[in-house]
Amino acid sequence: MNRRWGVGGFLLSAWLLSGCALSSPTARLDAYLGPVSAPDRSAEVCVPRDAGLLVVHDTTGKGSLPPQSVDGLRSLSARIKLLVERALPLNVVKIAMPVADAVDTPTVLWKRVAEEQGVGALLLAVVSVVEVTGADQFPFDGTQEGGGAMGVLPGRWASDYALVELGLLDTKGDRLLARAEGRGSATLEQLATDLSSNAYPVIRQPGNARRIFPPRDGSAPQSLVAVVAIEEALGQALDKLPRCSGR
């Protein structure tokens, strides 16, 4: 089964690549794991088992966005549960309250949660998102193929870079059964004028011609950019988990 979750111009591309190089989130899973044994690539990860789930939004990296809302983190936890149960023979029976800004004694966090949940296995998901912003000129019609033949408009862009790290823990033996990580990005383009446009605001992803238009209900489109980037990163992380027979 395929487990992938399918959730402007030259100068902008150059800036985005530069921003990605400077602001890619730093891996943080090890800071939360503490002293546990590394996975040995055994088939033990494919043994059916009940498990708990803990999602942490880490905001300690330079340029990190504020943590997702409680509702947003709960929604992410539910989505991870659904997808990881498709990827591995796990039955997620407990979902801990998601944690944001977990900077105090992070290495004992998962142990405390596992003890509270009374589970023998725990899936720890650490989410990190950083943002880079800038100004540019955008094609009037919103397409990148025309090169601005219909004119350009001043605007601003915000690129979010997400990292999702997954660790499946044997909580009784302090062992790491499996780990995987995935990265994703998304860019919001908005006009700097009050001109009404059907083409903006718009969210784009590198290598994907599809355009995502935020709802026009007055909600801030910035919140959706991080969600799109996290979704891509989560899909990549799930694809890198060990493959078990029949899945």
PDB file of C-alpha atoms in Angstrom:
ATOM      1  CA  MET A   1       0.000   0.000   0.000  1.00  0.00           C
ATOM      2  CA  ASN A   2       1.296   3.440  -0.812  1.00  0.00           C
ATOM      3  CA  ARG A   3       1.702   5.237   2.480  1.00  0.00           C
ATOM      4  CA  ARG A   4       2.544   8.652   1.139  1.00  0.00           C
ATOM      5  CA  TRP A   5       0.147  11.298   2.342  1.00  0.00           C
ATOM      6  CA  GLY A   6      -0.680  13.417  -0.512  1.00  0.00           C
ATOM      7  CA  VAL A   7      -1.756  16.497   1.382  1.00  0.00           C
ATOM      8  CA  GLY A   8       7.600  32.655  -8.558  1.00  0.00           C
ATOM      9  CA  GLY A   9      10.206  33.555 -10.771  1.00  0.00           C
ATOM     10  CA  PHE A  10      13.921  33.111 -10.860  1.00  0.00           C
ATOM     11  CA  LEU A  11      14.716  35.515  -8.021  1.00  0.00           C
ATOM     12  CA  LEU A  12      12.067  34.039  -5.745  1.00  0.00           C
ATOM     13  CA  SER A  13      13.362  30.525  -6.407  1.00  0.00           C
ATOM     14  CA  ALA A  14      16.889  31.634  -5.553  1.00  0.00           C
ATOM     15  CA  TRP A  15      15.721  33.276  -2.339  1.00  0.00           C
ATOM     16  CA  LEU A  16      13.726  30.212  -1.346  1.00  0.00           C
ATOM     17  CA  LEU A  17      16.702  27.914  -1.891  1.00  0.00           C
ATOM     18  CA  SER A  18      18.888  30.260   0.123  1.00  0.00           C
ATOM     19  CA  GLY A  19      16.284  30.478   2.870  1.00  0.00           C
ATOM     20  CA  CYS A  20      15.942  26.708   2.978  1.00  0.00           C
ATOM     21  CA  ALA A  21      19.697  26.275   3.348  1.00  0.00           C
ATOM     22  CA  LEU A  22      19.844  28.822   6.171  1.00  0.00           C
ATOM     23  CA  SER A  23      16.631  27.945   7.976  1.00  0.00           C
ATOM     24  CA  SER A  24      15.971  24.221   7.654  1.00  0.00           C
ATOM     25  CA  PRO A  25      14.812  23.010  11.074  1.00  0.00           C
ATOM     26  CA  THR A  26      17.441  21.266  13.159  1.00  0.00           C
ATOM     27  CA  ALA A  27      16.750  17.676  14.191  1.00  0.00           C
ATOM     28  CA  ARG A  28      15.514  17.541  17.789  1.00  0.00           C
ATOM     29  CA  LEU A  29      14.348  13.966  18.312  1.00  0.00           C
ATOM     30  CA  ASP A  30      17.502  12.861  20.127  1.00  0.00           C
ATOM     31  CA  ALA A  31      17.059  15.652  22.686  1.00  0.00           C
ATOM     32  CA  TYR A  32      13.705  14.131  23.637  1.00  0.00           C
ATOM     33  CA  LEU A  33      14.767  10.488  23.460  1.00  0.00           C
ATOM     34  CA  GLY A  34      17.639  10.649  25.916  1.00  0.00           C
ATOM     35  CA  PRO A  35      19.806   7.551  26.437  1.00  0.00           C
ATOM     36  CA  VAL A  36      17.991   4.824  24.540  1.00  0.00           C
ATOM     37  CA  SER A  37      19.416   2.057  22.393  1.00  0.00           C
ATOM     38  CA  ALA A  38      19.394   2.613  18.634  1.00  0.00           C
ATOM     39  CA  PRO A  39      17.075   0.552  16.403  1.00  0.00           C
ATOM     40  CA  ASP A  40      18.730  -2.622  15.115  1.00  0.00           C
ATOM     41  CA  ARG A  41      16.573  -2.947  11.966  1.00  0.00           C
ATOM     42  CA  SER A  42      15.057  -6.149  13.333  1.00  0.00           C
ATOM     43  CA  ALA A  43      11.601  -7.354  12.400  1.00  0.00           C
ATOM     44  CA  GLU A  44      10.422  -6.539  15.936  1.00  0.00           C
ATOM     45  CA  VAL A  45       8.947  -3.266  14.732  1.00  0.00           C
ATOM     46  CA  CYS A  46       6.494  -5.282  12.645  1.00  0.00           C
ATOM     47  CA  VAL A  47       5.119  -7.182  15.648  1.00  0.00           C
ATOM     48  CA  PRO A  48       1.508  -6.070  16.279  1.00  0.00           C
ATOM     49  CA  ARG A  49       1.208  -4.066  19.496  1.00  0.00           C
ATOM     50  CA  ASP A  50      -0.785  -1.406  21.325  1.00  0.00           C
ATOM     51  CA  ALA A  51       0.915   1.966  21.625  1.00  0.00           C
ATOM     52  CA  GLY A  52       0.515   5.479  22.916  1.00  0.00           C
ATOM     53  CA  LEU A  53       1.173   8.669  20.952  1.00  0.00           C
ATOM     54  CA  LEU A  54       2.810  11.932  21.984  1.00  0.00           C
ATOM     55  CA  VAL A  55       3.190  14.919  19.640  1.00  0.00           C
ATOM     56  CA  VAL A  56       5.657  17.688  20.555  1.00  0.00           C
ATOM     57  CA  HIS A  57       5.942  21.002  18.693  1.00  0.00           C
ATOM     58  CA  ASP A  58       9.521  22.103  19.316  1.00  0.00           C
ATOM     59  CA  THR A  59      10.147  25.855  19.011  1.00  0.00           C
ATOM     60  CA  THR A  60      13.741  26.050  20.227  1.00  0.00           C
ATOM     61  CA  GLY A  61      15.342  26.488  16.773  1.00  0.00           C
ATOM     62  CA  LYS A  62      16.312  29.864  15.323  1.00  0.00           C
ATOM     63  CA  GLY A  63      13.466  31.356  13.311  1.00  0.00           C
ATOM     64  CA  SER A  64      10.920  28.886  14.707  1.00  0.00           C
ATOM     65  CA  LEU A  65       7.268  29.774  14.392  1.00  0.00           C
ATOM     66  CA  PRO A  66       5.102  29.932  17.508  1.00  0.00           C
ATOM     67  CA  PRO A  67       3.607  26.538  18.319  1.00  0.00           C
ATOM     68  CA  GLN A  68       0.467  25.321  16.634  1.00  0.00           C
ATOM     69  CA  SER A  69      -2.738  25.915  18.550  1.00  0.00           C
ATOM     70  CA  VAL A  70      -3.980  23.209  20.906  1.00  0.00           C
ATOM     71  CA  ASP A  71      -6.739  22.371  18.433  1.00  0.00           C
ATOM     72  CA  GLY A  72      -4.215  22.254  15.598  1.00  0.00           C
ATOM     73  CA  LEU A  73      -1.936  19.904  17.537  1.00  0.00           C
ATOM     74  CA  ARG A  74      -4.857  17.683  18.483  1.00  0.00           C
ATOM     75  CA  SER A  75      -5.872  17.477  14.840  1.00  0.00           C
ATOM     76  CA  LEU A  76      -2.290  16.600  13.897  1.00  0.00           C
ATOM     77  CA  SER A  77      -2.196  13.902  16.587  1.00  0.00           C
ATOM     78  CA  ALA A  78      -5.384  12.354  15.214  1.00  0.00           C
ATOM     79  CA  ARG A  79      -3.966  12.421  11.686  1.00  0.00           C
ATOM     80  CA  ILE A  80      -0.702  10.783  12.778  1.00  0.00           C
ATOM     81  CA  LYS A  81      -2.662   8.052  14.584  1.00  0.00           C
ATOM     82  CA  LEU A  82      -4.681   7.287  11.461  1.00  0.00           C
ATOM     83  CA  LEU A  83      -1.689   7.169   9.137  1.00  0.00           C
ATOM     84  CA  VAL A  84       0.749   5.317  11.363  1.00  0.00           C
ATOM     85  CA  GLU A  85      -1.845   2.586  11.960  1.00  0.00           C
ATOM     86  CA  ARG A  86      -1.918   2.146   8.181  1.00  0.00           C
ATOM     87  CA  ALA A  87       1.872   2.055   7.979  1.00  0.00           C
ATOM     88  CA  LEU A  88       2.679  -0.239  10.921  1.00  0.00           C
ATOM     89  CA  PRO A  89       0.806  -2.943  12.858  1.00  0.00           C
ATOM     90  CA  LEU A  90       0.186  -0.467  15.679  1.00  0.00           C
ATOM     91  CA  ASN A  91      -3.043   0.106  17.533  1.00  0.00           C
ATOM     92  CA  VAL A  92      -2.766   3.590  19.043  1.00  0.00           C
ATOM     93  CA  VAL A  93      -4.881   3.210  22.158  1.00  0.00           C
ATOM     94  CA  LYS A  94      -3.850   6.395  23.975  1.00  0.00           C
ATOM     95  CA  ILE A  95      -3.160   9.908  22.651  1.00  0.00           C
ATOM     96  CA  ALA A  96      -1.406  12.206  25.109  1.00  0.00           C
ATOM     97  CA  MET A  97      -2.179  15.911  25.278  1.00  0.00           C
ATOM     98  CA  PRO A  98       0.109  17.471  22.623  1.00  0.00           C
ATOM     99  CA  VAL A  99       2.987  19.529  24.008  1.00  0.00           C
ATOM    100  CA  ALA A 100       4.290  22.878  22.763  1.00  0.00           C
ATOM    101  CA  ASP A 101       7.495  24.604  23.881  1.00  0.00           C
ATOM    102  CA  ALA A 102       8.661  21.492  25.673  1.00  0.00           C
ATOM    103  CA  VAL A 103      12.014  22.916  26.729  1.00  0.00           C
ATOM    104  CA  ASP A 104      12.060  21.740  30.357  1.00  0.00           C
ATOM    105  CA  THR A 105      13.638  18.310  30.991  1.00  0.00           C
ATOM    106  CA  PRO A 106      12.624  17.019  27.536  1.00  0.00           C
ATOM    107  CA  THR A 107      14.478  13.727  27.953  1.00  0.00           C
ATOM    108  CA  VAL A 108      12.098  12.552  30.682  1.00  0.00           C
ATOM    109  CA  LEU A 109       8.946  13.751  28.942  1.00  0.00           C
ATOM    110  CA  TRP A 110       8.192  10.573  27.012  1.00  0.00           C
ATOM    111  CA  LYS A 111       8.887   8.381  30.041  1.00  0.00           C
ATOM    112  CA  ARG A 112       6.401  10.329  32.137  1.00  0.00           C
ATOM    113  CA  VAL A 113       3.783  10.164  29.383  1.00  0.00           C
ATOM    114  CA  ALA A 114       4.320   6.427  28.871  1.00  0.00           C
ATOM    115  CA  GLU A 115       3.929   5.822  32.603  1.00  0.00           C
ATOM    116  CA  GLU A 116       0.745   7.899  32.735  1.00  0.00           C
ATOM    117  CA  GLN A 117      -0.678   6.065  29.737  1.00  0.00           C
ATOM    118  CA  GLY A 118       0.382   2.629  30.972  1.00  0.00           C
ATOM    119  CA  VAL A 119       1.577   1.573  27.505  1.00  0.00           C
ATOM    120  CA  GLY A 120       4.458  -0.690  26.532  1.00  0.00           C
ATOM    121  CA  ALA A 121       5.156   1.228  23.321  1.00  0.00           C
ATOM    122  CA  LEU A 122       5.012   4.927  22.509  1.00  0.00           C
ATOM    123  CA  LEU A 123       5.226   6.787  19.221  1.00  0.00           C
ATOM    124  CA  LEU A 124       6.953  10.138  19.759  1.00  0.00           C
ATOM    125  CA  ALA A 125       6.439  12.717  17.001  1.00  0.00           C
ATOM    126  CA  VAL A 126       8.536  15.904  17.163  1.00  0.00           C
ATOM    127  CA  VAL A 127       7.450  18.732  14.831  1.00  0.00           C
ATOM    128  CA  SER A 128       9.623  21.766  14.043  1.00  0.00           C
ATOM    129  CA  VAL A 129       8.786  24.679  11.705  1.00  0.00           C
ATOM    130  CA  VAL A 130      10.888  27.710  10.759  1.00  0.00           C
ATOM    131  CA  GLU A 131       9.906  30.613   8.528  1.00  0.00           C
ATOM    132  CA  VAL A 132      11.672  32.925   6.068  1.00  0.00           C
ATOM    133  CA  THR A 133       9.986  36.036   4.653  1.00  0.00           C
ATOM    134  CA  GLY A 134      10.699  38.564   1.924  1.00  0.00           C
ATOM    135  CA  ALA A 135       9.295  40.854  -0.776  1.00  0.00           C
ATOM    136  CA  ASP A 136       8.926  40.244  -4.538  1.00  0.00           C
ATOM    137  CA  GLN A 137       6.962  41.112  -7.672  1.00  0.00           C
ATOM    138  CA  PHE A 138       4.257  38.595  -8.571  1.00  0.00           C
ATOM    139  CA  PRO A 139       2.624  37.949 -11.978  1.00  0.00           C
ATOM    140  CA  PHE A 140      -0.762  39.652 -12.181  1.00  0.00           C
ATOM    141  CA  ASP A 141      -2.604  36.439 -13.117  1.00  0.00           C
ATOM    142  CA  GLY A 142      -0.801  34.284 -10.555  1.00  0.00           C
ATOM    143  CA  THR A 143       0.713  31.900 -13.118  1.00  0.00           C
ATOM    144  CA  GLN A 144       4.435  31.266 -13.238  1.00  0.00           C
ATOM    145  CA  GLU A 145       4.517  30.132 -16.850  1.00  0.00           C
ATOM    146  CA  GLY A 146       3.721  33.497 -18.417  1.00  0.00           C
ATOM    147  CA  GLY A 147       6.668  35.321 -16.905  1.00  0.00           C
ATOM    148  CA  GLY A 148       4.569  38.341 -15.953  1.00  0.00           C
ATOM    149  CA  ALA A 149       3.427  39.189 -19.484  1.00  0.00           C
ATOM    150  CA  MET A 150       0.226  40.647 -18.045  1.00  0.00           C
ATOM    151  CA  GLY A 151       2.157  42.778 -15.588  1.00  0.00           C
ATOM    152  CA  VAL A 152       3.382  42.306 -12.039  1.00  0.00           C
ATOM    153  CA  LEU A 153       2.234  43.429  -8.615  1.00  0.00           C
ATOM    154  CA  PRO A 154       4.248  44.081  -5.443  1.00  0.00           C
ATOM    155  CA  GLY A 155       3.826  41.494  -2.741  1.00  0.00           C
ATOM    156  CA  ARG A 156       5.375  39.554   0.102  1.00  0.00           C
ATOM    157  CA  TRP A 157       6.131  35.877   0.523  1.00  0.00           C
ATOM    158  CA  ALA A 158       6.556  33.670   3.583  1.00  0.00           C
ATOM    159  CA  SER A 159       8.181  30.244   3.265  1.00  0.00           C
ATOM    160  CA  ASP A 160       7.670  27.666   6.016  1.00  0.00           C
ATOM    161  CA  TYR A 161      10.068  24.719   6.350  1.00  0.00           C
ATOM    162  CA  ALA A 162       8.854  21.779   8.430  1.00  0.00           C
ATOM    163  CA  LEU A 163      10.591  18.770   9.947  1.00  0.00           C
ATOM    164  CA  VAL A 164       8.660  15.818  11.391  1.00  0.00           C
ATOM    165  CA  GLU A 165      10.647  13.214  13.345  1.00  0.00           C
ATOM    166  CA  LEU A 166       9.092   9.934  14.456  1.00  0.00           C
ATOM    167  CA  GLY A 167      10.428   7.557  17.078  1.00  0.00           C
ATOM    168  CA  LEU A 168       8.738   4.294  18.115  1.00  0.00           C
ATOM    169  CA  LEU A 169       9.823   3.384  21.634  1.00  0.00           C
ATOM    170  CA  ASP A 170       9.712   0.203  23.687  1.00  0.00           C
ATOM    171  CA  THR A 171       8.883   1.955  26.956  1.00  0.00           C
ATOM    172  CA  LYS A 172       9.637  -1.047  29.158  1.00  0.00           C
ATOM    173  CA  GLY A 173      13.125  -1.648  27.787  1.00  0.00           C
ATOM    174  CA  ASP A 174      14.075   1.968  26.955  1.00  0.00           C
ATOM    175  CA  ARG A 175      14.668   0.881  23.381  1.00  0.00           C
ATOM    176  CA  LEU A 176      14.078   2.702  20.120  1.00  0.00           C
ATOM    177  CA  LEU A 177      12.380   0.274  17.738  1.00  0.00           C
ATOM    178  CA  ALA A 178      12.270   2.553  14.699  1.00  0.00           C
ATOM    179  CA  ARG A 179      12.872   6.151  13.706  1.00  0.00           C
ATOM    180  CA  ALA A 180      12.248   8.233  10.599  1.00  0.00           C
ATOM    181  CA  GLU A 181      12.099  11.862   9.573  1.00  0.00           C
ATOM    182  CA  GLY A 182      10.647  13.876   6.721  1.00  0.00           C
ATOM    183  CA  ARG A 183      10.898  17.464   5.531  1.00  0.00           C
ATOM    184  CA  GLY A 184       8.390  19.671   3.735  1.00  0.00           C
ATOM    185  CA  SER A 185       7.976  23.282   2.680  1.00  0.00           C
ATOM    186  CA  ALA A 186       5.321  25.659   1.440  1.00  0.00           C
ATOM    187  CA  THR A 187       5.287  29.325   0.413  1.00  0.00           C
ATOM    188  CA  LEU A 188       2.513  31.880   0.829  1.00  0.00           C
ATOM    189  CA  GLU A 189       2.367  34.711  -1.728  1.00  0.00           C
ATOM    190  CA  GLN A 190       0.284  37.766  -0.838  1.00  0.00           C
ATOM    191  CA  LEU A 191      -0.179  41.122  -2.542  1.00  0.00           C
ATOM    192  CA  ALA A 192       1.126  44.201  -0.776  1.00  0.00           C
ATOM    193  CA  THR A 193      -1.813  46.271  -2.048  1.00  0.00           C
ATOM    194  CA  ASP A 194      -5.530  46.323  -1.295  1.00  0.00           C
ATOM    195  CA  LEU A 195      -6.274  45.222  -4.851  1.00  0.00           C
ATOM    196  CA  SER A 196      -8.768  42.371  -4.947  1.00  0.00           C
ATOM    197  CA  SER A 197      -7.410  39.342  -6.800  1.00  0.00           C
ATOM    198  CA  ASN A 198      -8.618  35.825  -7.519  1.00  0.00           C
ATOM    199  CA  ALA A 199      -4.989  34.716  -7.863  1.00  0.00           C
ATOM    200  CA  TYR A 200      -3.756  35.792  -4.415  1.00  0.00           C
ATOM    201  CA  PRO A 201      -3.170  34.889  -1.670  1.00  0.00           C
ATOM    202  CA  VAL A 202      -1.859  31.537  -2.874  1.00  0.00           C
ATOM    203  CA  ILE A 203       0.263  28.745  -1.417  1.00  0.00           C
ATOM    204  CA  ARG A 204       2.816  26.932  -3.566  1.00  0.00           C
ATOM    205  CA  GLN A 205       5.184  24.023  -3.007  1.00  0.00           C
ATOM    206  CA  PRO A 206       8.497  23.374  -4.793  1.00  0.00           C
ATOM    207  CA  GLY A 207       8.148  21.009  -7.748  1.00  0.00           C
ATOM    208  CA  ASN A 208       4.356  21.051  -7.525  1.00  0.00           C
ATOM    209  CA  ALA A 209       2.348  23.004 -10.085  1.00  0.00           C
ATOM    210  CA  ARG A 210      -0.774  22.760  -7.947  1.00  0.00           C
ATOM    211  CA  ARG A 211      -1.815  25.992  -6.282  1.00  0.00           C
ATOM    212  CA  ILE A 212      -3.543  26.017  -2.904  1.00  0.00           C
ATOM    213  CA  PHE A 213      -5.936  28.892  -2.238  1.00  0.00           C
ATOM    214  CA  PRO A 214      -6.654  29.678   1.432  1.00  0.00           C
ATOM    215  CA  PRO A 215     -10.324  30.004   2.383  1.00  0.00           C
ATOM    216  CA  ARG A 216     -11.685  33.482   1.803  1.00  0.00           C
ATOM    217  CA  ASP A 217     -13.519  33.598   5.115  1.00  0.00           C
ATOM    218  CA  GLY A 218     -11.344  36.177   6.793  1.00  0.00           C
ATOM    219  CA  SER A 219      -9.068  33.670   8.532  1.00  0.00           C
ATOM    220  CA  ALA A 220      -5.333  34.347   8.374  1.00  0.00           C
ATOM    221  CA  PRO A 221      -3.794  32.441   5.440  1.00  0.00           C
ATOM    222  CA  GLN A 222      -0.452  32.288   7.287  1.00  0.00           C
ATOM    223  CA  SER A 223      -1.762  29.513   9.530  1.00  0.00           C
ATOM    224  CA  LEU A 224      -2.386  27.228   6.551  1.00  0.00           C
ATOM    225  CA  VAL A 225       1.180  27.479   5.196  1.00  0.00           C
ATOM    226  CA  ALA A 226       2.678  25.666   8.185  1.00  0.00           C
ATOM    227  CA  VAL A 227      -0.042  23.002   7.980  1.00  0.00           C
ATOM    228  CA  VAL A 228       0.762  22.295   4.310  1.00  0.00           C
ATOM    229  CA  ALA A 229       4.496  22.051   5.056  1.00  0.00           C
ATOM    230  CA  ILE A 230       3.917  19.768   8.054  1.00  0.00           C
ATOM    231  CA  GLU A 231       1.650  17.502   6.026  1.00  0.00           C
ATOM    232  CA  GLU A 232       4.359  16.999   3.411  1.00  0.00           C
ATOM    233  CA  ALA A 233       7.009  16.339   6.064  1.00  0.00           C
ATOM    234  CA  LEU A 234       4.765  13.835   7.837  1.00  0.00           C
ATOM    235  CA  GLY A 235       4.103  11.977   4.597  1.00  0.00           C
ATOM    236  CA  GLN A 236       7.821  11.643   3.911  1.00  0.00           C
ATOM    237  CA  ALA A 237       8.535  10.456   7.458  1.00  0.00           C
ATOM    238  CA  LEU A 238       5.833   7.795   7.254  1.00  0.00           C
ATOM    239  CA  ASP A 239       7.212   6.572   3.933  1.00  0.00           C
ATOM    240  CA  LYS A 240      10.617   6.042   5.581  1.00  0.00           C
ATOM    241  CA  LEU A 241       9.324   3.827   8.362  1.00  0.00           C
ATOM    242  CA  PRO A 242      10.147   0.127   8.002  1.00  0.00           C
ATOM    243  CA  ARG A 243       7.763  -1.648   5.675  1.00  0.00           C
ATOM    244  CA  CYS A 244       5.886  -4.556   7.142  1.00  0.00           C
ATOM    245  CA  SER A 245       4.388  -7.399   5.140  1.00  0.00           C
ATOM    246  CA  GLY A 246       0.889  -6.708   3.853  1.00  0.00           C
ATOM    247  CA  ARG A 247       1.118  -2.928   4.345  1.00  0.00           C
TER     248      ARG A 247
END
